[in-house]
CSV table of C-alpha atoms in Angstrom, one decimal:
chain,number,residue,atom,x,y,z
R,433,MET,CA,14.6,3.2,17.9
R,434,ASP,CA,16.4,0.5,19.7
R,435,TYR,CA,13.6,-1.5,21.3
R,436,CYS,CA,12.5,-4.6,19.5
R,437,PHE,CA,9.0,-5.5,19.5
R,438,LEU,CA,9.4,-9.3,17.8
R,439,LEU,CA,7.7,-12.1,19.8
R,440,ALA,CA,10.3,-14.5,20.7
R,441,GLU,CA,8.7,-17.1,18.3
R,442,ASP,CA,5.8,-17.0,15.8
R,443,PRO,CA,3.2,-18.1,18.1
R,444,GLY,CA,1.8,-19.8,14.8
R,445,ASP,CA,-2.1,-18.6,15.7
R,446,HIS,CA,-2.7,-16.3,12.8
R,447,ASN,CA,-6.4,-15.9,14.1
R,448,SER,CA,-5.1,-14.1,17.0
R,449,TRP,CA,-2.4,-11.2,16.1
R,450,THR,CA,-0.3,-9.2,18.5
R,451,SER,CA,0.6,-5.6,17.0
R,452,LEU,CA,4.1,-4.8,16.1
R,453,ALA,CA,5.3,-8.5,17.0
R,454,TYR,CA,6.2,-9.9,13.4
R,455,THR,CA,8.5,-9.6,10.7
R,456,CYS,CA,6.9,-8.7,7.3
R,457,GLN,CA,7.5,-12.0,6.0
R,458,GLU,CA,5.6,-13.6,8.8
R,459,LEU,CA,2.8,-11.4,8.2
R,460,VAL,CA,2.8,-12.4,4.1
R,461,ASP,CA,3.0,-16.3,5.4
R,462,GLY,CA,-0.1,-15.7,7.9
R,463,VAL,CA,-2.4,-13.9,5.3
R,464,LEU,CA,-1.6,-16.1,2.4
R,465,ASP,CA,-2.0,-19.4,4.7
R,466,HIS,CA,-5.4,-17.7,5.7
R,467,ILE,CA,-6.4,-17.1,2.2
R,468,ARG,CA,-5.3,-20.5,0.9
R,469,ASP,CA,-7.4,-22.2,4.0
R,470,ARG,CA,-10.8,-20.9,2.6
R,471,GLY,CA,-12.8,-23.9,2.3
R,472,PRO,CA,-15.3,-24.2,-0.5
R,473,SER,CA,-18.0,-24.1,2.4
R,474,LEU,CA,-16.7,-20.9,3.5
R,475,LYS,CA,-16.6,-19.3,0.1
R,476,HIS,CA,-20.1,-20.5,-0.6
R,477,LYS,CA,-21.4,-19.1,2.9
R,478,PHE,CA,-19.4,-15.9,1.8
R,479,GLN,CA,-21.0,-15.7,-1.6
R,480,SER,CA,-24.7,-16.5,-0.7
R,481,ARG,CA,-24.9,-14.6,2.4
R,482,GLU,CA,-22.9,-11.3,2.3
R,483,LEU,CA,-21.7,-10.8,-1.4
R,484,ASN,CA,-25.4,-10.9,-3.0
R,485,SER,CA,-26.4,-8.3,-0.9
R,486,ILE,CA,-23.6,-5.9,-2.0
R,487,TYR,CA,-24.0,-6.8,-5.9
R,488,TRP,CA,-27.2,-5.7,-5.6
R,489,PRO,CA,-27.0,-2.4,-3.4
R,490,VAL,CA,-30.5,-2.1,-1.9
R,491,ASP,CA,-31.5,-3.4,1.8
R,492,LYS,CA,-34.3,-5.5,3.1
R,493,ASN,CA,-36.6,-2.2,2.8
R,494,GLY,CA,-35.9,-1.9,-0.8
R,495,GLN,CA,-34.0,1.2,-0.3
R,496,TYR,CA,-30.7,1.9,-1.8
R,497,LYS,CA,-27.4,1.8,0.6
R,498,SER,CA,-25.5,4.4,0.7
R,499,GLU,CA,-21.7,4.4,-0.1
R,500,GLU,CA,-20.6,4.4,3.3
R,501,ARG,CA,-23.2,1.6,4.0
R,502,LEU,CA,-21.5,-0.4,1.2
R,503,LEU,CA,-18.2,0.0,2.3
R,504,LYS,CA,-18.6,-1.1,5.7
R,505,ASP,CA,-20.0,-4.3,4.6
R,506,TYR,CA,-17.1,-4.9,2.3
R,507,TRP,CA,-14.6,-3.6,5.1
R,508,ASP,CA,-16.1,-6.5,7.5
R,509,MET,CA,-16.3,-9.2,4.8
R,510,PHE,CA,-12.5,-8.3,3.6
R,511,ASN,CA,-11.4,-8.3,7.1
R,512,GLU,CA,-12.9,-11.6,8.0
R,513,LEU,CA,-11.5,-13.2,4.7
R,514,PHE,CA,-8.2,-11.7,4.4
R,515,PHE,CA,-7.0,-10.4,7.8
R,516,SER,CA,-8.5,-12.9,10.5
R,517,ASN,CA,-10.5,-9.5,11.5
R,518,ALA,CA,-7.0,-8.1,13.1
R,519,LEU,CA,-8.5,-4.5,11.9
R,520,THR,CA,-10.3,-3.9,15.0
R,521,PRO,CA,-12.0,-1.0,15.7
R,522,THR,CA,-9.4,0.0,18.4
R,523,ARG,CA,-6.8,-0.7,15.7
R,524,SER,CA,-8.3,0.8,12.6
R,525,HIS,CA,-11.0,2.4,10.5
R,526,TRP,CA,-11.6,4.3,7.3
R,527,ARG,CA,-13.2,7.4,6.7
R,528,LEU,CA,-14.8,9.0,3.3
R,529,ILE,CA,-13.6,12.1,3.0
R,530,GLU,CA,-15.5,15.2,1.4
R,531,ARG,CA,-13.8,17.2,-1.0
R,532,ASP,CA,-14.8,20.1,1.3
R,533,ASP,CA,-13.3,18.6,4.3
R,534,LEU,CA,-10.2,20.1,5.9
R,535,LEU,CA,-8.6,16.9,5.5
R,536,TRP,CA,-8.5,16.6,1.7
R,537,ASN,CA,-5.9,19.2,1.2
R,538,GLY,CA,-6.6,19.4,-2.5
R,539,VAL,CA,-5.0,15.5,-2.9
R,540,ARG,CA,-5.5,13.9,-6.3
R,541,ARG,CA,-4.9,10.5,-4.7
R,542,HIS,CA,-8.0,8.0,-4.1
R,543,GLY,CA,-7.0,7.3,-0.5
R,544,GLU,CA,-3.9,7.0,2.1
R,545,THR,CA,-3.1,5.6,5.6
R,546,ASP,CA,-2.2,7.7,8.4
R,547,ASP,CA,1.3,5.9,9.6
R,548,CYS,CA,1.5,6.5,13.4
R,549,ARG,CA,4.5,4.8,14.2
R,550,LEU,CA,6.2,8.1,13.8
R,551,ASP,CA,4.7,8.9,17.2
R,552,PHE,CA,6.8,6.4,18.9
R,553,GLU,CA,9.3,8.7,20.3
R,554,LEU,CA,6.4,10.5,22.2
R,555,TYR,CA,6.2,7.4,24.2
R,556,ASP,CA,8.2,6.5,27.3
R,557,ASP,CA,6.7,2.9,27.5
R,558,PRO,CA,7.2,1.0,24.4
R,559,GLU,CA,4.6,-1.4,25.4
R,560,LEU,CA,2.3,1.5,26.0
R,561,PHE,CA,2.8,2.3,22.4
R,562,ARG,CA,2.2,-1.3,21.2
R,563,ARG,CA,-1.1,-1.1,22.9
R,564,GLU,CA,-2.3,2.0,21.2
R,565,VAL,CA,-0.4,1.5,17.9
R,566,ASP,CA,-3.5,2.4,15.1
R,567,ALA,CA,-3.9,3.1,11.3
R,568,VAL,CA,-6.8,5.1,10.2
R,569,ILE,CA,-7.7,5.0,6.4
R,570,PHE,CA,-9.0,7.8,4.5
R,571,ILE,CA,-10.9,7.6,1.4
R,572,TYR,CA,-11.4,10.5,-1.1
R,573,LYS,CA,-14.8,11.1,-2.5
R,574,ASP,CA,-15.2,11.6,-6.3
R,575,LEU,CA,-18.2,13.3,-7.7
R,576,GLN,CA,-17.5,12.2,-11.1
R,577,GLY,CA,-18.6,9.2,-12.9
R,578,HIS,CA,-20.9,6.8,-12.6
R,579,PRO,CA,-22.0,5.7,-9.0
R,580,MET,CA,-20.9,1.9,-9.6
R,581,GLU,CA,-17.4,3.0,-10.9
R,582,ARG,CA,-17.2,5.2,-8.1
R,583,LEU,CA,-18.1,2.4,-5.9
R,584,ARG,CA,-15.5,0.0,-7.5
R,585,ILE,CA,-12.7,2.8,-7.0
R,586,TYR,CA,-13.9,2.9,-3.7
R,587,ILE,CA,-13.8,-0.6,-2.9
R,588,GLN,CA,-10.4,-1.3,-4.6
R,589,THR,CA,-8.8,1.6,-2.4
R,590,LEU,CA,-10.4,0.4,0.6
R,591,LEU,CA,-8.7,-3.2,0.2
R,592,HIS,CA,-5.5,-1.3,-1.2
R,593,GLU,CA,-5.1,0.5,2.1
R,594,MET,CA,-6.3,-2.4,4.6
R,595,ILE,CA,-3.0,-3.9,3.4
R,596,HIS,CA,-1.2,-0.8,4.6
R,597,ALA,CA,-3.0,-1.0,7.6
R,598,PHE,CA,-2.2,-4.4,8.7
R,599,ILE,CA,1.4,-4.2,8.0
R,600,GLN,CA,2.1,-0.8,9.8
R,601,ILE,CA,-0.1,-2.6,12.8
R,602,TYR,CA,1.6,-5.6,13.0
R,603,ALA,CA,4.9,-5.5,11.8
R,604,CYS,CA,8.0,-4.5,14.0
R,605,PHE,CA,9.7,-1.6,13.0
R,606,CYS,CA,12.7,-1.3,15.1
R,607,SER,CA,15.9,0.0,13.6
R,608,ARG,CA,17.2,-3.5,13.4
R,609,CYS,CA,14.2,-5.0,11.8
R,610,LYS,CA,13.7,-2.1,9.4
R,611,THR,CA,17.1,-2.3,8.3
R,612,LYS,CA,17.3,-6.1,7.8
R,613,TYR,CA,13.9,-6.2,6.1
R,614,GLU,CA,14.0,-3.0,4.5
R,615,ASP,CA,13.2,-4.9,1.1
R,616,GLN,CA,10.1,-6.2,2.5
R,617,GLU,CA,8.1,-2.8,3.4
R,618,GLY,CA,10.1,-0.6,1.0
R,619,LYS,CA,10.6,3.2,0.4
R,620,THR,CA,6.9,3.9,-0.1
R,621,GLY,CA,5.3,1.2,1.8
R,622,HIS,CA,4.7,-0.8,-1.3
R,623,GLY,CA,7.5,-3.1,-0.9
R,624,GLN,CA,7.7,-7.3,-1.0
R,625,ALA,CA,5.3,-7.8,1.8
R,626,TRP,CA,2.5,-5.6,0.0
R,627,GLN,CA,2.8,-6.4,-3.5
R,628,SER,CA,2.5,-10.6,-2.2
R,629,ILE,CA,-0.4,-9.9,-0.2
R,630,ALA,CA,-2.0,-7.7,-3.0
R,631,TYR,CA,-1.2,-10.2,-5.7
R,632,GLU,CA,-2.6,-13.2,-3.8
R,633,ILE,CA,-5.9,-11.1,-2.7
R,634,GLU,CA,-6.5,-10.0,-6.2
R,635,ILE,CA,-6.3,-13.7,-7.6
R,636,PHE,CA,-8.8,-14.5,-4.7
R,637,VAL,CA,-11.2,-12.1,-5.2
R,638,ARG,CA,-11.3,-12.4,-9.0
R,639,ASN,CA,-11.6,-16.2,-9.1
R,640,GLU,CA,-13.7,-17.0,-5.9
R,641,LEU,CA,-15.7,-14.1,-5.6
R,642,GLY,CA,-16.3,-12.7,-9.1
R,643,LEU,CA,-14.7,-9.1,-8.2
R,644,ASP,CA,-12.7,-7.8,-10.8
R,645,LEU,CA,-10.4,-5.2,-8.5
R,646,ASP,CA,-7.6,-3.4,-9.6
R,647,LEU,CA,-5.4,-2.9,-6.5
R,648,ASN,CA,-2.9,-0.6,-8.5
R,649,ARG,CA,-0.1,-2.8,-8.1
R,650,VAL,CA,1.7,-1.6,-11.4
R,651,ILE,CA,1.5,2.1,-10.6
R,652,SER,CA,3.0,1.1,-7.1
R,653,ILE,CA,5.7,-1.0,-8.5
R,654,ALA,CA,6.5,2.1,-10.7
R,655,GLU,CA,6.6,4.6,-7.9
R,656,GLU,CA,9.0,2.2,-5.9
R,657,LEU,CA,11.3,1.7,-8.5
R,658,TYR,CA,11.1,5.4,-9.4
R,659,LYS,CA,11.9,6.8,-5.9
R,660,CYS,CA,14.6,4.2,-4.8
R,661,ARG,CA,16.2,3.7,-8.4
R,662,VAL,CA,16.8,0.0,-7.8
R,663,ASP,CA,17.0,-2.9,-10.4
R,664,VAL,CA,14.1,-5.4,-10.7
R,665,SER,CA,14.4,-8.7,-12.3
R,666,CYS,CA,12.5,-9.9,-14.9
R,667,GLY,CA,12.0,-12.9,-13.0
R,668,TYR,CA,10.4,-11.0,-10.1
R,669,LEU,CA,8.2,-9.2,-12.2
R,670,SER,CA,6.9,-12.6,-13.8
R,671,THR,CA,6.5,-14.2,-10.3
R,672,PHE,CA,3.7,-11.4,-9.7
R,673,ASN,CA,2.5,-11.1,-13.4
R,674,VAL,CA,3.5,-7.6,-13.7
R,675,ASP,CA,3.4,-6.3,-17.4
R,676,GLU,CA,7.0,-4.8,-18.1
R,677,ASP,CA,5.2,-2.9,-20.9
R,678,LYS,CA,2.7,-1.1,-18.5
R,679,LEU,CA,5.6,-0.7,-15.9
R,680,ALA,CA,7.4,1.0,-18.3
R,681,ASP,CA,4.7,3.3,-19.2
R,682,GLU,CA,4.2,4.3,-15.8
R,683,LEU,CA,7.7,5.1,-15.2
R,684,ALA,CA,7.7,7.5,-18.1
R,685,LYS,CA,4.6,9.3,-16.2
R,686,GLN,CA,7.0,9.4,-13.0
R,687,TYR,CA,9.6,11.2,-15.1
R,688,SER,CA,7.2,13.4,-17.3
R,689,GLN,CA,5.8,14.4,-13.9
R,690,GLU,CA,9.0,15.5,-12.4
R,691,ARG,CA,10.1,17.3,-15.8
R,692,ASP,CA,6.8,19.4,-15.4
R,693,ILE,CA,7.7,20.1,-11.9
R,694,LEU,CA,11.5,21.0,-12.9
R,695,SER,CA,10.2,23.5,-15.3
R,696,ARG,CA,8.1,25.3,-13.3
R,697,ASN,CA,10.6,25.5,-10.5
R,698,PHE,CA,13.4,26.7,-12.9
R,699,ASN,CA,11.8,29.5,-14.7
R,700,GLY,CA,10.5,27.4,-17.7
R,701,GLU,CA,13.7,25.7,-18.4
R,702,ASN,CA,12.8,22.1,-19.0
R,703,SER,CA,16.3,20.8,-19.8
R,704,VAL,CA,16.7,18.4,-16.7
R,705,GLN,CA,18.0,14.9,-18.3
R,706,ASP,CA,17.1,11.7,-16.6
R,707,PRO,CA,19.4,10.7,-13.8
R,708,PHE,CA,18.9,7.0,-14.5
R,709,PRO,CA,17.4,5.8,-17.7
R,710,MET,CA,14.4,3.9,-17.7
R,711,LYS,CA,16.1,0.8,-19.1
R,712,SER,CA,18.6,0.8,-16.0
R,713,TYR,CA,15.3,-0.6,-13.9
R,714,PHE,CA,15.3,-3.7,-15.6
R,715,SER,CA,17.8,-6.6,-15.6
R,716,SER,CA,17.6,-9.7,-17.5
R,717,ASP,CA,19.3,-11.7,-14.9
R,718,ASP,CA,17.4,-12.7,-11.9
R,719,SER,CA,20.6,-12.6,-9.8
R,720,SER,CA,21.1,-8.8,-10.3
R,721,ASN,CA,22.1,-7.0,-7.5
R,722,GLY,CA,22.2,-3.5,-9.0
R,723,GLU,CA,22.1,-0.5,-6.6
R,724,HIS,CA,21.4,3.2,-7.4
R,725,ASP,CA,20.8,6.2,-5.1
R,726,THR,CA,17.0,7.3,-4.3
R,727,ASP,CA,15.8,10.4,-5.7
R,728,SER,CA,14.5,10.3,-2.2
R,729,SER,CA,12.1,13.1,-1.0
R,730,ASP,CA,10.0,12.0,2.1
R,731,ASP,CA,6.9,10.8,0.5
R,732,SER,CA,4.7,11.2,3.3
R,733,HIS,CA,2.2,14.0,4.2
R,734,THR,CA,0.7,14.5,7.8
R,735,SER,CA,-2.2,14.7,9.6
R,736,LYS,CA,-2.5,14.7,13.5
R,737,ASN,CA,1.5,14.0,13.2
R,738,HIS,CA,0.8,10.8,11.5
R,739,SER,CA,2.3,10.0,8.2
R,740,LYS,CA,0.3,8.8,5.3
R,741,HIS,CA,1.0,6.2,2.9
R,742,HIS,CA,-0.1,6.8,-0.6
R,743,ASP,CA,-2.4,4.8,-2.7
R,744,SER,CA,-0.5,5.5,-5.8
R,745,SER,CA,3.0,4.4,-4.0
R,746,SER,CA,4.3,1.3,-4.8
R,747,ILE,CA,6.0,-1.8,-4.6
R,748,LEU,CA,9.3,-3.4,-4.5
R,749,ASP,CA,12.7,-3.7,-4.4
R,750,GLY,CA,13.4,-6.0,-7.6
R,751,SER,CA,14.7,-9.2,-6.9
R,752,SER,CA,15.7,-11.2,-3.7
R,753,SER,CA,19.1,-9.9,-4.4
R,754,SER,CA,18.1,-6.0,-5.0
R,755,LYS,CA,18.4,-3.8,-1.9
R,756,TYR,CA,17.3,-0.3,-0.7
R,757,ASP,CA,21.2,0.2,0.3
R,758,ASP,CA,20.8,3.9,-0.1
R,759,CYS,CA,17.7,5.2,0.2
R,760,SER,CA,19.3,8.5,1.1
R,761,ASN,CA,18.7,12.0,-0.5
R,762,THR,CA,20.4,12.0,-3.6
R,763,ASN,CA,17.9,13.5,-6.1
R,764,PRO,CA,19.3,17.5,-6.4
R,765,VAL,CA,15.9,18.5,-6.8
R,766,GLU,CA,14.2,17.3,-3.5
R,767,GLU,CA,12.0,20.0,-3.1
R,768,SER,CA,10.6,19.4,-6.5
R,769,SER,CA,9.9,15.7,-5.6
R,770,GLN,CA,7.5,16.5,-2.8
R,771,GLU,CA,5.1,17.7,-5.4
R,772,LEU,CA,5.1,14.3,-6.8
R,773,ASP,CA,3.6,12.5,-3.9
R,774,GLY,CA,-0.1,13.6,-4.8
R,775,ALA,CA,-0.1,11.9,-8.4
R,776,GLU,CA,-3.4,10.4,-8.9
R,777,ILE,CA,-3.7,6.8,-9.7
């Protein structure tokens, strides 16, 4: 796509966003500025007026709130606190999907977000597409476990996917910007921009709101590294407080899944050797710029011609100098890697 949606200059008003008009870094700066500008009075107002009603899931009549009602409350508050209410009803909404819903498709993830940007080629007028771009979030219902634990998973999945929706709706994705800011969005949608926002939000909700939410950042970076075969600096991991041991464990799970798939696809012969040893993912030098070919299957599922970001996907190119220079199809088992997309987080 040759049409660039970027504004001539950042208007600086991050309380009024224009769809597809920003670089990923401008979106990160806007969200982080909004979070850091939250004064004590607003935090207190939030906690006393809104949060208490959610911690105690009953309405004014003493009736327990439904999961849908609780998620709506959280959506409204997160949208105001972190995204300046940019996720308007015409731009984004969410659905809690039952197991028997046709959209479930047997997936094991907790949630995903439709990416309507693939529909751009169907539009003759780019500005019409700008006006209509949206992102629908799907949260998959789990009937197992304690109700409060299920609610916690729904809430953190919702917030995880809200970050995806915000980036998809407001970041320019023209060919020039996509190439220039490739490391920002990442191969799986959990690039530098997503990670930066998720990290700051996790800190805020834990310290200011008392919510211990895990946005699955470690799983996300593992899948990003696994799919793109890039080096990541230890300095980068430290910046976002990523535990290297946990990350190595998640990478091992990715390889284990691939081996299982390969063993089924090749008549049970499980003799595939790792094309890139796990140790190659870590560089001890912040200036590392090692590059590897990706394994690269298209990691999207479609619904209504939309591609979906996976809740279990991940984050990022490694350091500021590491790049997804060649995210082409280089994995000899391309078809097999398609099955990895439904990995549970």
